[in-house]
Amino acid sequence: MKSMKRVKQLNCLGIESTAHTFGASIVIDNGEICSDVREIYIPHRGRGIHPSEAAQHHNSKAQSVILKALKGAGMNVNDIDIIAFSCGPGLGPCLRVGATVARALATYLNKPLVPINHALAHIEIGILTTNVEDPLVVLVSGGHTAISAFGGNRWRIYGETEDITLGNLFDMFARATELATPGGPEVEKMAAKGCKLIDLPYTVKGNDVAYSGLLSAALREYQKGTPLEDLCFSLQEIAFSMMVEATERSLAHTEKKELLLTGGVAANKKFQLMLESISGLQNAEFHVVDAKYTGDSGVQIAWNGILAFQNGITVKIEDSIVKPRWRLDQVDISWRS
Amino acid sequence: MKIILYKRGAEADLYLDEWYDRKVIIKMRVPKSYRHPKLDLKLRTSRTLHEAEILHEAKKTSVPTPTIYFVDEKEAKLVIEYIEGIRIKEHFEKLNHIDLNRICRDIGMKIGLLHKSGLIHGDLTTSNMILTREQKIFLIDFGLSFHSQDNEDRGVDIHLMKRALDSTHYESANLCMKSIINGYAKIMKRDLMRKILDRVKEIEDRGRYSGERHT
Ligand SMILES: Nc1ncnc2c1ncn2[C@@H]1O[C@H](COP(=O)(O)OP(=O)(O)O)[C@@H](O)[C@H]1O
Ligand SMILES: Nc1ncnc2c1ncn2[C@@H]1O[C@H](COP(=O)(O)OP(=O)(O)O)[C@@H](O)[C@H]1O
Ligand SMILES: [Mg+2]
Ligand SMILES: [Mg+2]
């Protein structure tokens, strides 16, 4: 029957629960985003994500978030053709909440279940919203700091952090200096009021970066009473310059003609400007994921659900265990060349 | 002869010129407007000095490197020997297994020679190696180089090489890495090499771990 007229439109429900966000969204196979509902767990001031508290939060919100996502799309549960969920990488207890809900729905509706890699989801939503074709990708968030490009059948890693991520750096710094959570936007605001560059360690190793030395040094400065504005300014300046240098080196090496910035830290205006500048130097076009989709959402999971399902990727309920350490470069991809 | 822009690297603009009848490369670390001027100046001068110093020392270890003719710290400018040849990066895909093995073993020995002499290259990729017509491999781009006898630093050096293969030359990466290690083993003592390779694994796992996030 497939060859007759148009195949029925596919509606995918995507469920995100890798870390602080529980999100649900419905996306159609033509790329139309019908709804995007998120509930974000905020840890107590001065503390990091507590995995089981976050999981409890997600549990308590799951049902209402999914119902709102359906309502927002003007659909009922029977209109859903595919259920996609974040399978990893992420925090085990959080991942299991999304997976459990997804399994239950897939069983109840008798619909295919599709496991999605969260890092890949950040990249694909970036590609969907910018129309890039073959980019070098800078993926920066709380869980990821990597430079990647597609080759063969996988996203290959050209550079990454050797210790903590860029998002972690800001979040951990903000926590220790009693700024609000998440730290990235707070550091960005504070930095706008500073101007003095404080001497902090700058660590680039080829295309790799390392941030833990920078974090400790910045915290020592804070203890010494260095103004927080100047510290935030310097922290951003140094941390971003490191990542931009590694990115420029990867651009020169890969000779890609597009640069795509995606993930939570992509929201940072300063970072965007810096990457735009080196794109110009290396003759690449600069693109940033649509501002609505920098951070975690069900949208990126739903869109990846469509791509993966169309390429025959589904998982049996009994095999659908979460993978807290699932690396981007371990995912085989058949829809790109 | 007119000076022409030969290549734009990741850090530097490279010009082709003549210097007392020799073909030379002028490597200019130009200011980057995206970063703070203070940081920019510091990075450009320190990289230029490191590159000059370590290029010179690498020569003594019998690793082929361009001869250095002139250093201008203030302008972050180096004048170095032009190496006629083809970058390993472009050459790699066209090689048969036997040549690939030979070249990779050679690369491994060169890394070993540097490490044994207490030098770390710091940016080992196939973009930073030139193969001459006589099949000699030159290492270039020593801006991130430094002195160290530390296994951690040696491990990172090998890790960067491995990752460059995994990402850029994924089809032959495993084979090449084996040959590189074989070459490396010819220079470094067995037990020391073991320790360094264990460290490489550790470094890789650190990267993997970041997928999980620190709470
Ligand atoms: N404007 C900003 N500047 C810098 N970092 C930011 C900004 N906005 C958000 N972030 C950071 O992005 C991270 C969240 O990224 P996100 O993709 O939502 O989650 P995850 O890390 O789970 O993938 C946090 O570390 C947060 O501090
Ligand atoms: N001495 C040299 N002889 C010939 N080509 C060179 C030489 N030095 C650099 N190049 C070419 O210029 C490119 C960039 O130079 P490199 O020293 O790697 O600068 P960067 O630090 O900017 O990467 C190299 O990949 C190589 O193709
Ligand atoms: Mg994310
Ligand atoms: Mg180079």
Coordinates of C-alpha atoms and ligand atoms in Angstrom, one line a residue:
Chain A
M1 CA 0.0 0.0 0.0
K2 CA 3.0 2.2 0.6
S3 CA 3.4 3.3 -3.0
M4 CA -0.1 4.7 -3.2
K5 CA -0.3 8.4 -2.7
R6 CA 1.3 9.9 0.4
V7 CA 2.2 7.7 3.3
K8 CA 0.3 8.8 6.4
Q9 CA 1.9 11.6 8.4
L10 CA 3.9 10.4 11.3
N11 CA 3.5 12.0 14.8
C12 CA 6.3 11.3 17.3
L13 CA 6.0 11.9 21.0
G14 CA 9.5 12.7 22.4
I15 CA 10.3 12.4 26.1
E16 CA 13.4 14.0 27.6
S17 CA 14.6 13.2 31.1
T18 CA 18.5 13.1 31.1
A19 CA 19.1 15.6 33.9
H20 CA 17.2 18.6 35.2
T21 CA 14.5 18.8 32.5
F22 CA 11.5 16.6 32.1
G23 CA 10.1 17.5 28.7
A24 CA 7.6 16.2 26.2
S25 CA 6.9 17.3 22.7
I26 CA 5.1 16.2 19.5
V27 CA 6.9 16.6 16.2
I28 CA 5.6 15.6 12.7
D29 CA 7.8 13.9 10.1
N30 CA 7.8 17.1 8.0
G31 CA 9.8 18.8 10.8
E32 CA 6.8 20.7 12.2
I33 CA 7.0 21.2 16.0
C34 CA 3.5 21.0 17.4
S35 CA 4.2 21.3 21.1
D36 CA 7.0 21.8 23.6
V37 CA 6.4 21.4 27.3
R38 CA 9.1 21.4 30.0
E39 CA 9.3 21.2 33.7
I40 CA 12.7 22.0 35.2
Y41 CA 14.0 20.7 38.5
I42 CA 15.9 23.4 40.4
P43 CA 18.2 22.1 43.2
H44 CA 18.5 23.9 46.5
R45 CA 20.6 27.0 46.3
G46 CA 24.3 26.2 46.5
R47 CA 23.8 22.5 45.6
G48 CA 24.1 20.5 42.5
I49 CA 21.6 18.2 40.9
H50 CA 20.6 15.5 43.4
P51 CA 19.8 12.6 41.0
S52 CA 17.1 10.9 43.0
E53 CA 15.5 14.2 43.9
A54 CA 15.5 15.2 40.3
A55 CA 14.0 11.8 39.4
Q56 CA 11.2 12.4 42.0
H57 CA 10.6 15.7 40.4
H58 CA 10.3 14.2 37.0
N59 CA 8.0 11.4 38.3
S60 CA 5.7 14.0 39.8
K61 CA 5.5 16.0 36.6
A62 CA 5.5 13.3 33.9
Q63 CA 1.8 12.9 33.5
S64 CA 0.9 16.5 33.3
V65 CA 3.8 17.4 31.0
I66 CA 2.7 14.7 28.5
L67 CA -0.9 15.6 28.6
K68 CA -0.1 19.3 28.0
A69 CA 2.1 18.3 25.1
L70 CA -0.8 16.3 23.5
K71 CA -3.2 19.2 24.2
G72 CA -0.8 21.8 22.8
A73 CA -0.5 19.7 19.6
G74 CA -4.3 19.4 19.4
M75 CA -3.9 15.6 19.4
N76 CA -5.1 12.8 21.6
V77 CA -3.0 9.8 22.5
N78 CA -4.2 7.7 19.6
D79 CA -2.7 10.1 17.1
I80 CA 0.7 9.2 18.3
D81 CA 2.6 6.9 15.9
I82 CA 6.0 6.7 17.6
I83 CA 7.3 7.1 21.2
A84 CA 10.9 8.3 21.5
F85 CA 12.8 8.7 24.7
S86 CA 16.3 9.9 25.9
C87 CA 18.1 6.7 26.5
G88 CA 21.4 8.3 27.5
P89 CA 23.9 9.7 28.3
G90 CA 22.6 11.2 31.5
L91 CA 21.9 10.5 35.2
G92 CA 20.6 7.0 35.7
P93 CA 17.7 7.7 38.0
C94 CA 16.5 10.6 35.7
L95 CA 16.8 8.5 32.6
R96 CA 14.8 5.7 34.1
V97 CA 11.8 8.0 34.7
G98 CA 11.5 8.9 31.1
A99 CA 12.2 5.4 29.9
T100 CA 9.5 3.9 32.2
V101 CA 6.9 6.4 31.0
A102 CA 7.9 5.7 27.4
R103 CA 7.7 2.0 27.8
A104 CA 4.3 2.2 29.5
L105 CA 2.9 4.3 26.7
A106 CA 4.4 2.2 23.9
T107 CA 2.9 -1.0 25.5
Y108 CA -0.5 0.6 26.1
L109 CA -0.8 2.1 22.6
N110 CA 1.1 -0.8 21.0
K111 CA 3.4 1.7 19.2
P112 CA 7.1 1.5 18.4
L113 CA 9.6 2.6 21.0
V114 CA 12.7 4.5 19.8
P115 CA 15.8 5.0 22.0
I116 CA 17.5 8.4 21.4
N117 CA 21.1 9.5 22.2
H118 CA 20.8 12.9 23.9
A119 CA 24.0 14.3 22.3
L120 CA 22.8 13.4 18.9
A121 CA 19.5 15.0 19.7
H122 CA 21.2 18.3 20.4
I123 CA 22.9 18.1 17.0
E124 CA 20.0 17.0 14.9
I125 CA 17.7 19.8 16.3
G126 CA 20.5 22.2 15.4
I127 CA 20.6 20.9 11.9
L128 CA 16.8 21.0 11.6
T129 CA 16.5 24.6 12.7
T130 CA 19.5 26.0 10.7
N131 CA 19.4 23.9 7.5
V132 CA 23.1 23.2 7.6
E133 CA 24.3 20.3 5.6
D134 CA 27.8 19.1 6.7
P135 CA 28.8 21.2 9.7
L136 CA 31.5 21.0 12.3
V137 CA 29.5 20.9 15.5
V138 CA 30.3 22.6 18.8
L139 CA 28.2 20.8 21.4
V140 CA 28.3 22.5 24.7
S141 CA 26.0 21.9 27.7
G142 CA 26.1 20.6 31.2
G143 CA 26.7 17.0 30.0
H144 CA 28.8 17.7 26.9
T145 CA 31.7 19.7 25.6
A146 CA 32.7 18.3 22.3
I147 CA 33.7 19.2 18.7
S148 CA 32.4 16.8 16.2
A149 CA 31.8 16.2 12.5
F150 CA 30.1 13.5 10.5
G151 CA 32.2 10.9 8.7
G152 CA 31.5 7.3 7.5
N153 CA 28.4 6.4 9.5
R154 CA 29.1 8.2 12.7
W155 CA 29.7 11.6 14.4
R156 CA 33.4 11.6 15.0
I157 CA 34.9 13.4 17.9
Y158 CA 37.7 15.8 17.0
G159 CA 38.0 17.5 20.4
E160 CA 36.4 17.4 23.8
T161 CA 37.0 18.3 27.4
E162 CA 39.4 16.1 29.3
D163 CA 37.7 16.8 32.6
I164 CA 34.6 18.8 33.4
T165 CA 32.2 20.3 30.8
L166 CA 31.8 24.0 30.0
G167 CA 28.3 23.9 31.5
N168 CA 29.6 22.2 34.7
L169 CA 32.3 24.9 34.9
F170 CA 29.7 27.7 35.1
D171 CA 27.3 25.7 37.3
M172 CA 29.9 24.7 39.8
F173 CA 31.4 28.2 39.9
A174 CA 28.0 29.8 40.4
R175 CA 27.1 27.3 43.1
A176 CA 30.3 28.1 45.1
T177 CA 29.8 31.8 44.7
E178 CA 26.1 31.7 45.6
L179 CA 24.8 32.8 42.2
A180 CA 21.5 31.3 41.1
T181 CA 21.1 28.0 39.2
P182 CA 21.7 27.2 36.4
G183 CA 25.0 29.1 36.5
G184 CA 25.6 29.8 32.9
P185 CA 23.1 32.7 32.4
E186 CA 24.0 34.2 35.8
V187 CA 27.7 34.2 35.0
E188 CA 26.9 35.8 31.7
K189 CA 24.9 38.6 33.4
M190 CA 27.6 39.2 35.9
A191 CA 30.3 39.1 33.3
A192 CA 28.7 42.0 31.4
K193 CA 29.4 44.2 34.5
G194 CA 33.1 43.2 34.7
C195 CA 36.1 44.3 32.6
K196 CA 39.3 43.4 34.3
L197 CA 41.0 40.3 33.0
I198 CA 42.3 38.3 35.9
D199 CA 45.2 35.9 35.3
L200 CA 43.7 32.4 35.3
P201 CA 45.0 29.2 33.8
Y202 CA 44.4 28.6 30.1
T203 CA 44.6 24.9 29.1
V204 CA 44.3 23.8 25.5
K205 CA 45.8 20.5 24.3
G206 CA 45.5 20.2 20.6
N207 CA 41.7 20.2 20.0
D208 CA 41.0 19.3 23.7
V209 CA 40.4 21.6 26.6
A210 CA 40.5 21.0 30.4
Y211 CA 38.5 23.2 32.8
S212 CA 39.0 21.9 36.3
G213 CA 42.3 23.9 36.8
L214 CA 40.5 27.0 35.7
L215 CA 37.6 26.3 38.1
S216 CA 39.9 25.8 41.1
A217 CA 41.9 29.0 40.3
A218 CA 38.8 31.1 39.9
L219 CA 37.4 29.9 43.2
R220 CA 40.7 30.7 44.9
E221 CA 40.4 34.2 43.5
Y222 CA 36.9 34.4 44.9
Q223 CA 38.2 33.5 48.3
K224 CA 40.8 36.3 48.1
G225 CA 38.0 38.8 47.6
T226 CA 38.4 39.5 43.9
P227 CA 35.2 41.2 42.6
L228 CA 32.7 38.7 41.3
E229 CA 32.0 40.8 38.2
D230 CA 35.6 40.7 37.1
L231 CA 35.9 37.0 38.0
C232 CA 32.8 36.1 35.9
F233 CA 34.2 38.3 33.1
S234 CA 37.5 36.5 33.2
L235 CA 36.1 33.0 33.6
Q236 CA 34.0 33.5 30.5
E237 CA 36.8 35.1 28.6
I238 CA 39.3 32.3 29.3
A239 CA 36.9 29.4 29.1
F240 CA 35.4 30.5 25.8
S241 CA 38.8 31.5 24.3
M242 CA 40.0 28.0 25.0
M243 CA 37.0 26.3 23.3
V244 CA 37.2 28.8 20.4
E245 CA 40.9 28.0 19.8
A246 CA 40.2 24.3 19.8
T247 CA 37.3 24.8 17.4
E248 CA 39.4 26.9 15.1
R249 CA 42.0 24.2 15.0
S250 CA 39.4 21.6 14.2
L251 CA 37.9 23.9 11.5
A252 CA 41.4 24.3 9.9
H253 CA 42.0 20.6 10.1
T254 CA 38.6 19.4 8.8
E255 CA 38.1 22.3 6.3
K256 CA 34.3 22.2 7.0
K257 CA 32.4 25.1 5.5
E258 CA 29.8 25.3 8.2
L259 CA 30.0 25.7 12.0
L260 CA 27.0 24.8 14.1
L261 CA 26.8 25.7 17.8
T262 CA 24.3 23.7 19.9
G263 CA 23.5 22.7 23.5
G264 CA 22.6 24.7 26.5
V265 CA 25.7 27.0 26.5
A266 CA 24.9 27.9 22.9
A267 CA 22.5 30.5 24.5
N268 CA 25.5 32.6 25.4
K269 CA 25.8 35.7 23.3
K270 CA 29.5 36.3 23.9
F271 CA 30.4 32.8 22.9
Q272 CA 28.3 33.1 19.8
L273 CA 30.2 36.2 18.7
M274 CA 33.5 34.6 19.4
L275 CA 32.7 31.6 17.3
E276 CA 31.3 33.8 14.5
S277 CA 34.6 35.6 14.4
I278 CA 36.7 32.4 13.8
S279 CA 34.2 31.1 11.3
G280 CA 34.9 34.2 9.2
L281 CA 38.6 33.5 9.5
Q282 CA 38.3 29.9 8.4
N283 CA 35.7 30.6 5.6
A284 CA 32.9 28.8 7.3
E285 CA 29.3 29.9 7.7
F286 CA 28.3 30.3 11.3
H287 CA 25.0 28.9 12.6
V288 CA 23.4 28.6 16.1
V289 CA 20.5 26.3 17.0
D290 CA 17.2 28.2 17.3
A291 CA 17.3 30.0 20.6
K292 CA 14.2 28.1 21.8
Y293 CA 16.0 24.8 21.5
T294 CA 19.5 25.4 23.0
G295 CA 18.5 23.7 26.3
D296 CA 17.1 20.2 26.8
S297 CA 13.6 19.6 25.5
G298 CA 11.3 16.8 24.3
V299 CA 11.4 18.5 20.9
Q300 CA 14.9 17.3 20.1
I301 CA 14.0 13.8 21.2
A302 CA 10.8 13.7 19.1
W303 CA 12.6 15.0 16.0
N304 CA 15.3 12.4 16.4
G305 CA 12.6 9.8 17.0
I306 CA 11.3 10.5 13.5
L307 CA 14.7 10.3 11.9
A308 CA 15.6 7.1 13.7
F309 CA 12.3 5.4 13.1
Q310 CA 12.3 6.2 9.4
N311 CA 15.6 4.4 9.4
G312 CA 14.4 1.3 11.1
I313 CA 15.5 2.0 14.6
T314 CA 13.2 0.7 17.3
V315 CA 13.8 -1.2 20.5
K316 CA 11.9 -4.0 22.1
I317 CA 10.5 -3.1 25.5
E318 CA 12.6 -5.7 27.3
D319 CA 15.7 -4.4 25.7
S320 CA 15.1 -0.8 26.3
I321 CA 17.5 -0.3 29.2
V322 CA 18.9 3.2 29.7
K323 CA 22.6 3.9 28.9
P324 CA 24.0 6.5 31.3
R325 CA 27.4 6.5 29.5
W326 CA 26.3 6.2 25.8
R327 CA 28.7 8.2 23.8
L328 CA 27.8 10.2 20.7
D329 CA 30.5 8.4 18.6
Q330 CA 29.0 5.0 19.4
V331 CA 25.8 5.7 17.5
D332 CA 25.5 4.3 14.0
I333 CA 23.6 6.6 11.7
S334 CA 22.2 5.6 8.3
W335 CA 20.4 8.8 7.3
R336 CA 23.5 11.0 6.6
S337 CA 26.4 10.6 4.3
Chain B
M1 CA 59.9 37.5 -5.3
K2 CA 56.5 38.6 -4.0
I3 CA 55.4 37.4 -0.7
I4 CA 52.2 35.3 -1.0
L5 CA 49.8 34.0 1.5
Y6 CA 50.6 30.3 1.4
K7 CA 48.2 29.0 3.9
R8 CA 46.0 30.0 6.8
G9 CA 46.5 27.7 9.7
A10 CA 44.5 27.5 12.9
E11 CA 46.7 30.0 14.7
A12 CA 48.9 31.5 12.1
D13 CA 49.0 33.0 8.6
L14 CA 51.8 31.3 6.6
Y15 CA 53.7 33.2 3.8
L16 CA 56.1 31.8 1.3
D17 CA 59.2 33.9 0.9
E18 CA 62.9 33.8 0.0
W19 CA 65.6 34.3 2.6
Y20 CA 69.1 34.5 1.3
D21 CA 68.1 32.3 -1.7
R22 CA 66.3 29.7 0.4
K23 CA 62.6 29.1 0.1
V24 CA 61.2 29.9 3.6
I25 CA 57.9 30.0 5.4
I26 CA 57.0 33.0 7.4
K27 CA 54.7 32.0 10.2
M28 CA 52.8 35.0 11.6
R29 CA 50.7 34.5 14.7
V30 CA 48.2 37.3 13.9
P31 CA 46.1 38.9 16.6
K32 CA 42.7 37.3 17.1
S33 CA 40.0 39.9 17.7
Y34 CA 37.7 37.5 19.5
R35 CA 39.9 37.3 22.6
H36 CA 41.0 39.8 25.1
P37 CA 44.1 41.7 23.9
K38 CA 46.1 40.8 27.0
L39 CA 45.4 37.1 26.6
D40 CA 46.0 37.4 22.9
L41 CA 49.4 38.9 23.2
K42 CA 50.4 36.4 25.9
L43 CA 49.4 33.4 23.8
R44 CA 50.9 34.6 20.6
T45 CA 54.3 35.4 22.1
S46 CA 54.6 32.3 24.3
R47 CA 53.6 30.0 21.4
T48 CA 56.1 31.6 19.1
L49 CA 58.9 31.2 21.6
H50 CA 58.0 27.6 22.4
E51 CA 57.8 26.7 18.8
A52 CA 61.2 28.2 18.1
E53 CA 62.8 26.6 21.1
I54 CA 61.4 23.1 20.7
L55 CA 61.8 23.0 16.9
H56 CA 65.5 23.6 17.6
E57 CA 65.7 20.9 20.3
A58 CA 63.7 18.4 18.3
K59 CA 66.4 18.6 15.6
K60 CA 68.9 17.3 18.1
T61 CA 66.8 14.2 18.6
S62 CA 67.1 13.5 14.9
V63 CA 63.4 14.0 14.3
P64 CA 63.2 15.9 11.0
T65 CA 61.8 19.4 11.6
P66 CA 62.1 22.6 9.7
T67 CA 65.3 24.6 10.4
I68 CA 64.6 27.8 12.1
Y69 CA 66.1 31.0 10.7
F70 CA 64.7 33.9 12.6
V71 CA 62.5 34.6 15.6
D72 CA 60.7 37.9 16.2
E73 CA 59.0 37.6 19.6
K74 CA 57.4 41.0 19.5
E75 CA 55.7 40.4 16.2
A76 CA 55.1 36.7 17.0
K77 CA 56.8 35.9 13.8
L78 CA 59.0 32.9 12.8
V79 CA 61.0 32.4 9.6
I80 CA 61.5 28.6 9.1
E81 CA 62.7 26.3 6.3
Y82 CA 60.1 25.5 3.7
I83 CA 59.5 21.7 3.5
E84 CA 58.6 20.5 0.0
G85 CA 56.2 17.7 0.3
I86 CA 52.6 16.7 1.0
R87 CA 50.7 16.7 4.2
I88 CA 50.2 13.3 5.7
K89 CA 46.5 14.2 6.0
E90 CA 46.0 14.4 2.3
H91 CA 48.3 11.5 1.5
F92 CA 46.9 9.0 4.0
E93 CA 43.8 7.9 2.0
K94 CA 45.8 7.1 -1.1
L95 CA 48.1 4.6 0.6
N96 CA 48.1 0.8 0.5
H97 CA 48.4 -1.1 3.7
I98 CA 52.1 -1.7 3.4
D99 CA 53.0 1.9 2.9
L100 CA 50.5 3.0 5.6
N101 CA 52.2 0.6 8.1
R102 CA 55.6 1.8 7.2
I103 CA 54.7 5.5 7.6
C104 CA 52.8 5.0 10.8
R105 CA 55.6 3.0 12.4
D106 CA 57.9 5.8 11.4
I107 CA 55.5 8.4 13.0
G108 CA 55.5 6.3 16.1
M109 CA 59.3 6.3 16.3
K110 CA 59.4 10.0 15.9
I111 CA 57.0 10.5 18.7
G112 CA 59.1 8.1 20.8
L113 CA 62.3 10.1 20.0
L114 CA 60.6 13.3 21.1
H115 CA 59.3 11.8 24.3
K116 CA 62.5 10.1 25.2
S117 CA 64.2 13.5 25.0
G118 CA 61.7 15.0 27.3
L119 CA 59.7 16.8 24.6
I120 CA 56.0 16.8 24.0
H121 CA 54.6 17.9 20.7
G122 CA 51.2 18.9 21.9
D123 CA 49.3 18.9 18.7
L124 CA 49.9 15.6 16.9
T125 CA 47.5 15.4 13.9
T126 CA 48.1 14.4 10.3
S127 CA 47.8 18.1 9.4
N128 CA 51.0 18.7 11.3
M129 CA 53.2 16.2 9.4
I130 CA 54.8 16.6 6.0
L131 CA 56.0 13.7 3.8
T132 CA 58.8 14.6 1.4
R133 CA 59.6 13.0 -1.9
E134 CA 62.4 11.1 -0.2
Q135 CA 59.8 9.6 2.1
K136 CA 61.0 11.5 5.1
I137 CA 58.5 12.6 7.6
F138 CA 58.8 16.1 9.0
L139 CA 57.0 17.2 12.1
I140 CA 55.8 20.8 12.1
D141 CA 53.7 23.1 14.2
F142 CA 55.4 23.1 17.6
G143 CA 53.3 26.0 19.1
L144 CA 51.8 23.8 21.8
S145 CA 55.0 21.9 22.6
F146 CA 56.7 21.9 25.9
H147 CA 59.3 20.1 28.0
S148 CA 58.1 17.2 30.1
Q149 CA 59.1 13.7 31.2
D150 CA 55.7 13.1 32.8
N151 CA 53.7 10.1 31.6
E152 CA 50.5 12.1 31.8
D153 CA 51.8 14.5 29.2
R154 CA 53.1 11.8 27.0
G155 CA 49.8 10.0 27.4
V156 CA 47.9 13.1 26.2
D157 CA 50.2 13.4 23.3
I158 CA 49.5 9.8 22.2
H159 CA 45.8 10.2 23.0
L160 CA 45.7 13.3 20.6
M161 CA 47.3 11.3 17.8
K162 CA 44.9 8.4 18.3
R163 CA 41.9 10.7 18.3
A164 CA 43.1 12.4 15.2
L165 CA 43.2 9.0 13.5
D166 CA 39.8 7.9 14.9
S167 CA 38.1 11.1 13.7
T168 CA 39.8 11.9 10.4
H169 CA 41.0 8.5 9.2
Y170 CA 38.5 6.2 10.8
E171 CA 38.7 3.6 8.2
S172 CA 42.3 2.7 8.9
A173 CA 42.6 4.2 12.4
N174 CA 43.0 0.9 14.3
L175 CA 45.6 -0.5 11.9
C176 CA 47.5 2.8 11.9
M177 CA 47.5 3.1 15.7
K178 CA 48.9 -0.4 16.0
S179 CA 51.8 0.5 13.7
I180 CA 52.4 3.8 15.6
I181 CA 52.6 1.9 18.8
N182 CA 55.0 -0.6 17.2
G183 CA 57.3 2.3 16.2
Y184 CA 57.0 3.9 19.6
A185 CA 58.0 0.6 21.2
K186 CA 61.2 0.6 19.2
I187 CA 62.3 3.7 21.1
M188 CA 60.7 3.6 24.5
K189 CA 61.4 0.8 27.1
R190 CA 58.6 -1.8 27.4
D191 CA 57.6 -1.1 30.9
L192 CA 57.6 2.6 30.5
M193 CA 55.5 2.3 27.3
R194 CA 53.0 0.1 29.2
K195 CA 52.6 2.8 31.8
I196 CA 52.1 5.4 29.2
L197 CA 49.5 3.4 27.3
D198 CA 47.6 2.7 30.5
R199 CA 47.5 6.4 31.0
V200 CA 46.1 6.9 27.5
K201 CA 43.3 4.6 28.4
E202 CA 42.7 6.6 31.6
I203 CA 42.6 9.8 29.6
E204 CA 40.1 8.4 27.2
D205 CA 37.8 7.3 30.0
R206 CA 37.9 10.8 31.5
G207 CA 36.4 12.1 28.3
R208 CA 33.8 9.3 28.4
Y209 CA 32.9 10.1 31.9
S210 CA 32.0 13.7 31.0
G211 CA 29.1 12.2 29.1
E212 CA 27.7 11.5 32.5
R213 CA 28.1 15.0 34.0
H214 CA 29.3 16.0 37.4
T215 CA 26.5 16.8 39.8
Ligands
LIG1 N1 23.5 31.9 28.6 C1 24.3 30.9 29.0 N2 25.6 31.0 29.1 C2 26.4 30.0 29.5 N3 25.9 28.8 29.8 C3 24.5 28.6 29.8 C4 23.7 29.6 29.4 N4 22.4 29.2 29.4 C5 22.5 27.9 29.8 N5 23.7 27.5 30.1 C6 24.2 26.3 30.6 O1 23.7 25.2 29.8 C7 23.7 24.0 30.6 C8 22.4 23.3 30.4 O2 22.4 22.7 29.1 P1 21.2 21.7 28.6 O3 21.5 21.4 27.2 O4 19.9 22.3 28.9 O5 21.3 20.5 29.6 P2 22.3 19.2 29.5 O6 23.5 19.7 30.1 O7 21.5 18.2 30.4 O8 22.4 18.7 28.1 C9 23.9 24.4 32.0 O9 25.2 24.1 32.5 C10 23.7 26.0 32.0 O10 24.5 26.6 33.0
LIG2 N1 57.8 24.6 7.2 C1 56.7 24.3 6.4 N2 56.9 23.9 5.1 C2 55.8 23.7 4.3 N3 54.6 23.8 4.7 C3 54.3 24.3 6.0 C4 55.4 24.5 6.9 N4 54.9 24.9 8.0 C5 53.5 24.9 7.9 N5 53.2 24.5 6.6 C6 51.8 24.4 6.1 O1 51.0 25.3 6.7 C7 50.0 24.7 7.5 C8 49.7 25.4 8.8 O2 50.9 25.5 9.5 P1 51.1 25.2 11.0 O3 52.5 25.4 11.4 O4 50.5 23.9 11.3 O5 50.2 26.4 11.7 P2 49.0 26.4 12.7 O6 49.6 26.4 14.0 O7 48.2 27.6 12.4 O8 48.2 25.1 12.5 C9 50.4 23.3 7.7 O9 49.4 22.4 7.9 C10 51.2 23.0 6.4 O10 50.4 22.6 5.4
MG3 MG 21.4 18.7 26.8
MG4 MG 48.9 23.1 12.4

